[in-house]
Coordinates of C-alpha atoms and ligand atoms in Angstrom, one line a residue:
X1178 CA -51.7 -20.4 -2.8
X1179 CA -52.5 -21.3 0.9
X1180 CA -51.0 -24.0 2.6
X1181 CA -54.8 -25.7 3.1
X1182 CA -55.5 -25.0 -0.4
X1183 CA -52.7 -26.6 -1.1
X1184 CA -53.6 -29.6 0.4
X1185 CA -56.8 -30.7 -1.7
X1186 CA -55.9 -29.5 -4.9
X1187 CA -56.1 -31.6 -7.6
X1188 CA -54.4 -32.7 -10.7
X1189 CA -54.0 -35.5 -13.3
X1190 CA -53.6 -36.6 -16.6
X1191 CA -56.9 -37.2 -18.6
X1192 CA -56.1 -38.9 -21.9
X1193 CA -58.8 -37.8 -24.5
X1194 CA -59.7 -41.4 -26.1
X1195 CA -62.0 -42.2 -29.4
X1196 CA -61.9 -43.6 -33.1
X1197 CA -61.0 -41.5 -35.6
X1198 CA -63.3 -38.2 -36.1
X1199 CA -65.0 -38.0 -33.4
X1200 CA -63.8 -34.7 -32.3
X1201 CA -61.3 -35.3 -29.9
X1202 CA -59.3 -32.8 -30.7
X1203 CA -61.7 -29.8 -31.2
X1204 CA -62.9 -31.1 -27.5
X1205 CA -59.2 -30.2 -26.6
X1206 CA -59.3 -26.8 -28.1
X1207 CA -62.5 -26.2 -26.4
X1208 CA -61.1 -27.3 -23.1
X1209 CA -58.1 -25.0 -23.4
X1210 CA -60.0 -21.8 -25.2
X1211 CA -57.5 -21.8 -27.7
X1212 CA -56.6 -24.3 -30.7
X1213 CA -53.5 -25.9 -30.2
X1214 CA -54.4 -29.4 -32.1
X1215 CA -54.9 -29.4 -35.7
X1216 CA -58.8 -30.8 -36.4
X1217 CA -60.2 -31.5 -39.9
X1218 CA -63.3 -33.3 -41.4
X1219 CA -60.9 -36.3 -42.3
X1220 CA -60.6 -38.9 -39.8
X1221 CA -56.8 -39.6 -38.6
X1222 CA -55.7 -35.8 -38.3
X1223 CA -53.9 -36.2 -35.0
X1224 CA -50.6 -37.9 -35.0
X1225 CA -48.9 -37.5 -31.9
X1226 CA -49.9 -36.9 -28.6
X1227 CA -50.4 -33.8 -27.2
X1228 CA -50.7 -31.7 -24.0
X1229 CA -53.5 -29.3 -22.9
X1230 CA -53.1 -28.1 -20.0
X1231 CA -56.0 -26.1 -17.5
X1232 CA -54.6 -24.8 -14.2
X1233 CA -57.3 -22.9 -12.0
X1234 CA -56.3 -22.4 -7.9
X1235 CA -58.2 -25.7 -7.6
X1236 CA -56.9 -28.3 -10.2
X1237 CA -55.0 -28.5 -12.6
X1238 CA -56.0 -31.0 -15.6
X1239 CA -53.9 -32.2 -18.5
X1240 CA -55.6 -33.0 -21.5
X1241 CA -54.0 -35.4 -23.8
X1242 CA -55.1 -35.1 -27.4
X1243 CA -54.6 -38.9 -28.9
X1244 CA -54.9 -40.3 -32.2
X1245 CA -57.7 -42.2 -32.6
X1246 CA -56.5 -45.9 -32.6
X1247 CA -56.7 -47.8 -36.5
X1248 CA -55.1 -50.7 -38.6
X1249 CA -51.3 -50.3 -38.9
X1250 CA -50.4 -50.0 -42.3
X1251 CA -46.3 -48.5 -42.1
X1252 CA -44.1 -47.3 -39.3
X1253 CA -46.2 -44.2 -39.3
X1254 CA -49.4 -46.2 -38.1
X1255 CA -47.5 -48.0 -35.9
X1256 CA -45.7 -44.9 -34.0
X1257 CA -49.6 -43.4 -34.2
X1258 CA -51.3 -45.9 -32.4
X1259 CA -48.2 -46.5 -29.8
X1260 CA -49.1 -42.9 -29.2
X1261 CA -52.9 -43.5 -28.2
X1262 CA -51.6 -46.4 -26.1
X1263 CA -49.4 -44.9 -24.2
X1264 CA -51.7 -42.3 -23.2
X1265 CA -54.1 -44.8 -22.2
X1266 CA -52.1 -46.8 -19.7
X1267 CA -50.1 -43.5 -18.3
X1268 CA -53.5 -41.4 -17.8
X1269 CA -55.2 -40.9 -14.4
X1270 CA -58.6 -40.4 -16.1
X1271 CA -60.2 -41.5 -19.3
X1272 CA -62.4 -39.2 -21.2
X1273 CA -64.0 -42.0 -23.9
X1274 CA -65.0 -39.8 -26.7
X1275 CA -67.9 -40.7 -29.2
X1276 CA -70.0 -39.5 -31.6
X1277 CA -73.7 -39.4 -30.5
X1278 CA -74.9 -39.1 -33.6
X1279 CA -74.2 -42.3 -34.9
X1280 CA -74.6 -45.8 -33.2
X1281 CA -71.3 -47.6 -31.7
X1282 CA -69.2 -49.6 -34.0
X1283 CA -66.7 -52.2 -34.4
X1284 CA -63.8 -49.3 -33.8
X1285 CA -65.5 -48.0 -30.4
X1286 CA -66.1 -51.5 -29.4
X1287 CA -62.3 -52.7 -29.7
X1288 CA -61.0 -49.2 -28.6
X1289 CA -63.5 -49.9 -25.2
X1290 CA -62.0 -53.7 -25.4
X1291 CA -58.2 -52.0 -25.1
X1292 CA -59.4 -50.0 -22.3
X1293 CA -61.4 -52.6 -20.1
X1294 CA -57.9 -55.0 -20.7
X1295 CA -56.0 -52.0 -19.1
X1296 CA -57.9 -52.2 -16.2
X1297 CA -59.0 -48.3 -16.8
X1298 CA -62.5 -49.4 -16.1
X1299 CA -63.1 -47.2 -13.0
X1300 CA -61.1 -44.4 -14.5
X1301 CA -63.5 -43.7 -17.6
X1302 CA -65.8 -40.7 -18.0
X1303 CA -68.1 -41.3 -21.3
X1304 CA -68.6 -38.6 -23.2
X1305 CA -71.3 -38.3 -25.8
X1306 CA -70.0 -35.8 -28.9
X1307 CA -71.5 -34.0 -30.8
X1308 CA -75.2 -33.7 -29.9
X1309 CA -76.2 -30.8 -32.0
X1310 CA -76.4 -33.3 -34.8
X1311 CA -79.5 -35.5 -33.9
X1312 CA -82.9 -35.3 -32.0
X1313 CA -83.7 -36.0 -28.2
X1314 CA -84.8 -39.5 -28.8
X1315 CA -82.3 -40.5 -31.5
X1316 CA -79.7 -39.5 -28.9
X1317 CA -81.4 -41.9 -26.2
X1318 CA -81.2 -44.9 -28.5
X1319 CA -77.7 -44.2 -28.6
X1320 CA -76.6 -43.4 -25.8
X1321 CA -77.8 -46.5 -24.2
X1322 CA -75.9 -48.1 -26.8
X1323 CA -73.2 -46.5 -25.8
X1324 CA -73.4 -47.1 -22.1
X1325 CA -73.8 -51.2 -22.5
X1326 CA -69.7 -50.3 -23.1
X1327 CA -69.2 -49.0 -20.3
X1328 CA -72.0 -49.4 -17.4
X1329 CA -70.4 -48.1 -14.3
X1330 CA -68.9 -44.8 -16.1
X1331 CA -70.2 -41.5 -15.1
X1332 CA -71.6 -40.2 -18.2
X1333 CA -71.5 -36.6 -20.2
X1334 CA -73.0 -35.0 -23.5
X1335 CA -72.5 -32.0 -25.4
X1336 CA -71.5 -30.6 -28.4
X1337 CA -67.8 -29.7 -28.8
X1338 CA -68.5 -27.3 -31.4
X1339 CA -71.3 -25.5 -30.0
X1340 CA -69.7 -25.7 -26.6
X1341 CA -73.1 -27.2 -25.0
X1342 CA -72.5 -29.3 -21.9
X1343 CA -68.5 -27.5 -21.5
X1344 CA -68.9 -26.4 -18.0
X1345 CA -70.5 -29.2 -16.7
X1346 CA -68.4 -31.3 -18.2
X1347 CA -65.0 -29.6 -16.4
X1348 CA -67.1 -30.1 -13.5
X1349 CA -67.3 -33.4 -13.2
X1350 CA -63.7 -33.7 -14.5
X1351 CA -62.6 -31.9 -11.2
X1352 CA -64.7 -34.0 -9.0
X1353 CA -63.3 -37.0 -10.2
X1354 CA -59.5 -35.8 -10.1
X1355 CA -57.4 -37.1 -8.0
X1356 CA -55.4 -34.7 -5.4
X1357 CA -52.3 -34.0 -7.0
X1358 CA -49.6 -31.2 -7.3
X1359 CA -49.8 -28.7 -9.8
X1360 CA -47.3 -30.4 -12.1
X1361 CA -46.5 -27.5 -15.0
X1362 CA -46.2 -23.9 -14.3
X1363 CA -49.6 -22.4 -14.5
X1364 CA -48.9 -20.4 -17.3
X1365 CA -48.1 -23.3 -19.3
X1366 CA -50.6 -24.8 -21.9
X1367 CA -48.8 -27.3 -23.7
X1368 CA -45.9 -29.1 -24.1
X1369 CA -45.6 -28.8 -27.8
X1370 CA -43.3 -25.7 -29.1
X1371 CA -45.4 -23.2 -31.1
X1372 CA -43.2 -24.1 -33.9
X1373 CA -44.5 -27.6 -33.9
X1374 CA -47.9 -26.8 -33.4
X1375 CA -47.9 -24.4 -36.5
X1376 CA -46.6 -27.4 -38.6
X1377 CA -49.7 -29.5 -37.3
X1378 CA -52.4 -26.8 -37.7
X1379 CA -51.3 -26.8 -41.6
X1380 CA -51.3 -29.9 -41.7
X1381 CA -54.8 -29.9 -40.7
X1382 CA -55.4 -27.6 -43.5
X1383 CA -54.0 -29.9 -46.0
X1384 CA -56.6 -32.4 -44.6
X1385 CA -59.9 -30.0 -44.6
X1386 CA -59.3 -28.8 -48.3
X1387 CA -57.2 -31.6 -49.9
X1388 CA -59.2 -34.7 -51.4
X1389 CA -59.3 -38.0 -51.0
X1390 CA -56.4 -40.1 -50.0
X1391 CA -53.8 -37.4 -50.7
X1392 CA -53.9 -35.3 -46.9
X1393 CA -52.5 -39.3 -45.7
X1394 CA -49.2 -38.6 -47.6
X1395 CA -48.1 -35.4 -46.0
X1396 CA -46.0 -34.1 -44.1
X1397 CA -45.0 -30.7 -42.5
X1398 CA -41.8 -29.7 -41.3
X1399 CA -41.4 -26.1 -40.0
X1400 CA -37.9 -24.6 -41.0
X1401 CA -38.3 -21.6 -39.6
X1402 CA -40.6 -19.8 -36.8
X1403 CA -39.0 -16.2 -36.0
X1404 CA -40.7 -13.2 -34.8
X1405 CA -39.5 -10.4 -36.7
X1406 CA -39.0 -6.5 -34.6
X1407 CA -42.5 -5.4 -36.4
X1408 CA -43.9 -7.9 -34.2
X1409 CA -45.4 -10.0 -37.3
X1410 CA -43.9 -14.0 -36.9
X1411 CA -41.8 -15.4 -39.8
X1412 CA -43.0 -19.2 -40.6
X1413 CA -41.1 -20.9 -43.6
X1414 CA -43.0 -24.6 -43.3
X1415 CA -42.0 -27.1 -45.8
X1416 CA -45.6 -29.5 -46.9
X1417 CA -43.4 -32.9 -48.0
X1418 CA -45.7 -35.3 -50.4
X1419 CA -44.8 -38.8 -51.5
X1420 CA -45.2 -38.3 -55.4
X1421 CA -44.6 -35.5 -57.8
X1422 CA -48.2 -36.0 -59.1
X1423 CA -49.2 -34.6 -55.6
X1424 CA -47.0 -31.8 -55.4
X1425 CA -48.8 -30.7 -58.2
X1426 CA -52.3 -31.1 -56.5
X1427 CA -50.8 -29.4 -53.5
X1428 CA -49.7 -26.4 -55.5
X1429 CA -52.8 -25.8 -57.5
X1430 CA -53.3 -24.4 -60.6
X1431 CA -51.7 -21.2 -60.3
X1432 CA -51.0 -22.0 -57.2
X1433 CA -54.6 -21.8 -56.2
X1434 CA -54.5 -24.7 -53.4
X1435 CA -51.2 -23.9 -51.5
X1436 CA -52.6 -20.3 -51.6
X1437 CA -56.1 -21.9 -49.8
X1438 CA -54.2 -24.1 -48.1
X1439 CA -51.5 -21.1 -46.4
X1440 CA -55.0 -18.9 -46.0
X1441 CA -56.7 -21.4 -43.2
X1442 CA -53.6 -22.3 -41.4
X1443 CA -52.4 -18.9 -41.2
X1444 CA -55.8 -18.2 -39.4
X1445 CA -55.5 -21.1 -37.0
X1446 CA -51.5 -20.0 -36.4
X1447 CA -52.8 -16.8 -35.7
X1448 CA -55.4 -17.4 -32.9
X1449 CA -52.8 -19.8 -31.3
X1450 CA -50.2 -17.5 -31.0
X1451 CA -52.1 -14.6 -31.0
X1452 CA -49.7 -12.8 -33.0
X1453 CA -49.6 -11.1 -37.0
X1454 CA -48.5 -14.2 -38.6
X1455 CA -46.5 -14.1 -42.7
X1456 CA -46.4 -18.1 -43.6
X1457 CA -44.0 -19.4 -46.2
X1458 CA -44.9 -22.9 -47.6
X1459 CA -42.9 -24.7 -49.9
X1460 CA -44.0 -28.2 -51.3
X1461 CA -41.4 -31.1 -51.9
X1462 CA -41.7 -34.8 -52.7
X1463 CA -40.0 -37.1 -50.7
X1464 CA -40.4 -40.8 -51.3
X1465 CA -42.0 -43.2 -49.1
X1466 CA -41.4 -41.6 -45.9
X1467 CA -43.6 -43.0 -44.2
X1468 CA -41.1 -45.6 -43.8
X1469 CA -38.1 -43.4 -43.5
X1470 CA -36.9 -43.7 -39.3
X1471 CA -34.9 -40.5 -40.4
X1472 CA -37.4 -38.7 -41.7
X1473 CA -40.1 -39.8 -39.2
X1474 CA -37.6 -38.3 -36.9
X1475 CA -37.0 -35.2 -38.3
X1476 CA -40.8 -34.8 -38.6
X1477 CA -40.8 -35.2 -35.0
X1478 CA -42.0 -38.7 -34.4
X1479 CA -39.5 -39.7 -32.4
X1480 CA -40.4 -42.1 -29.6
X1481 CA -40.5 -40.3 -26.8
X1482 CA -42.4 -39.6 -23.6
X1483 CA -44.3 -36.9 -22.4
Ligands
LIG2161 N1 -71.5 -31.1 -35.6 C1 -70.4 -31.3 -34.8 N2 -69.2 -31.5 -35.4 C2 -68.1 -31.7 -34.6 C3 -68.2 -31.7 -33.1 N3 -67.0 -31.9 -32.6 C4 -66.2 -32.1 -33.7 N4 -66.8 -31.9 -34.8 C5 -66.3 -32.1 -36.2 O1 -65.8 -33.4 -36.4 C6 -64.7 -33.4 -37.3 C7 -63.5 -34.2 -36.6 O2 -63.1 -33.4 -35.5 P1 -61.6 -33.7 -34.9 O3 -61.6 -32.8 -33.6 O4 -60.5 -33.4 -35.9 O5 -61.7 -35.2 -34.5 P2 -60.6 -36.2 -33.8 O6 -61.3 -37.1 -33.0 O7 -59.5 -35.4 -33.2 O8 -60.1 -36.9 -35.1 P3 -58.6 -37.7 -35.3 O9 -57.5 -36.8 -34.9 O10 -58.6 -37.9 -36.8 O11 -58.7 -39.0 -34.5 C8 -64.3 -32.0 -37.6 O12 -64.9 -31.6 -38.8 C9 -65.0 -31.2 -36.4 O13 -65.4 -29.9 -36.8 C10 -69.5 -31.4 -32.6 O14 -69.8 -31.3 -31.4 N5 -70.6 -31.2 -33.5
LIG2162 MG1 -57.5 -35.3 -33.6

């Protein structure tokens, strides 16, 4: 890099904000070309904050995947939506995330509320999600909606999954950076370890093929993440329920779920790490952890910054 290039290049931290579901973190997956955060149908996926990073000559932009804010229910809530919040107030840029397809509610309303108190209001791009899903004037309607929240934001759409409106969306992005130094090594994407990241992309799994309230009670803790001299990565992941009734869902007759279950994430594991992967899930019950510090811990909520 050149000393003059040096001197207007660009960086910051751009938290990814939204409710639940709205595809915050396939956006991040998108951004980076590679999935790194776990996403599912089911809103509340994303737990803990994470890091995407983009590093070109010219900028470098750091993505962080948030959970989308909700009620506190148990410590878990409460460590989830201390996550989203600190991401709000340390960011340099907010990306507001919602879903075009559907009309603002009370959760985008309060979520914009948090932001406008944090006096972010200058620092918000909105994005409009998910656009395949309804027609030109449908989208219009609600996008005006949308803007009454935020009326001097710059304003995007596209479709995260069909990657419409991508490039001119990291366009805008590095017009409204600030200049900054490159702050990771430019071959660093994350801050998460692989092993970590494996343990969320299955738990994403759980959520896409598990019903109803049972993907809320689980857990993942990977025990082991090894690459083996064939090249092939070793992953022994341990899926922790709250009551023996789902452990047995979990499993499956004959297994049938868990084998589902270790088929997806093994695909997502794999075009992370781009490597052969052979995943090992065991299931366990364990009590009420949601309320366990020492689990929570061990499952890697610990509070700590980025
Ligand atoms: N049709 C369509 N679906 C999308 C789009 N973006 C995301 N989705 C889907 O929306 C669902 C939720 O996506 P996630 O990325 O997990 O959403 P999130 O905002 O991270 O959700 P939480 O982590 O629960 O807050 C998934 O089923 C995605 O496949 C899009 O542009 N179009
Ligand atoms: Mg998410």
């Amino acid at each position: 890099m050149t000393d003059q290039q040096h001197s207007s290049y660009k960086s910051g931290f751009i938290a990814i904000a939204g409710k639940p579901n709205v595809g915050k973190s396939t956006l991040t997956n998108v951004l980076l070309g590679q999935p790194i955060a776990g996403v599912s149908a089911k809103p509340q996926t994303t737990r803990k904050r994470q890091l995407a990073i983009r590093t070109t000559d010219e900028y470098q932009m750091i993505f962080v995947d948030t959970p989308g804010l909700h009620h506190p229910k148990d410590k878990l809530s409460q460590f989830i939506n201390s996550e989203a919040i600190f991401a709000l107030r340390d960011a340099d840029l907010i990306l507001f995330l919602v879903d075009g397809s559907q009309k603002p509610n009370e959760e985008d309303r309060k979520l914009a509320e948090l932001v406008h108190e944090a006096k972010k209001e200058d620092s918000v791009l909105l994005v409009i999600n998910k656009i395949d899903l309804v027609d030109g004037r449908t989208l219009s309607a609600h996008r005006e909606l949308y803007q009454a929240l935020f009326p001097k934001a710059p304003l995007a759409q596209i479709s995260a999954q069909t990657g419409k409106g991508i490039l001119e969306l990291i366009n805008t992005l590095s017009e409204l950076l600030p200049e900054g130094p490159q702050y990771f090594p430019e071959e660093q994407i994350t801050q998460t370890y692989e092993r970590d990241i494996a343990a969320e992309l299955i738990r994403a799994a759980c959520m896409d093929l598990l019903e109803e309230e049972l993907p809320y009670s689980i857990a993942v803790r990977t025990d082991e993440y090894s690459e083996r001299e064939n090249g092939v990565v070793y992953i022994k992941a341990t899926i922790f329920v709250e009551r023996d009734a789902q452990k047995a869902i979990v499993i499956g007759r004959n297994g049938e779920m868990i084998k589902r279950i270790g088929t997806l994430a093994r695909a997502e594991i794999e075009a992370m790490n781009g490597k052969k992967v052979f995943l090992d899930l065991y299931v366990k019950t364990r009590k009420n952890w949601k309320n366990d510090p020492a689990f929570l811990r061990e499952v890697g909520f610990a509070a700590k910054s980025i």
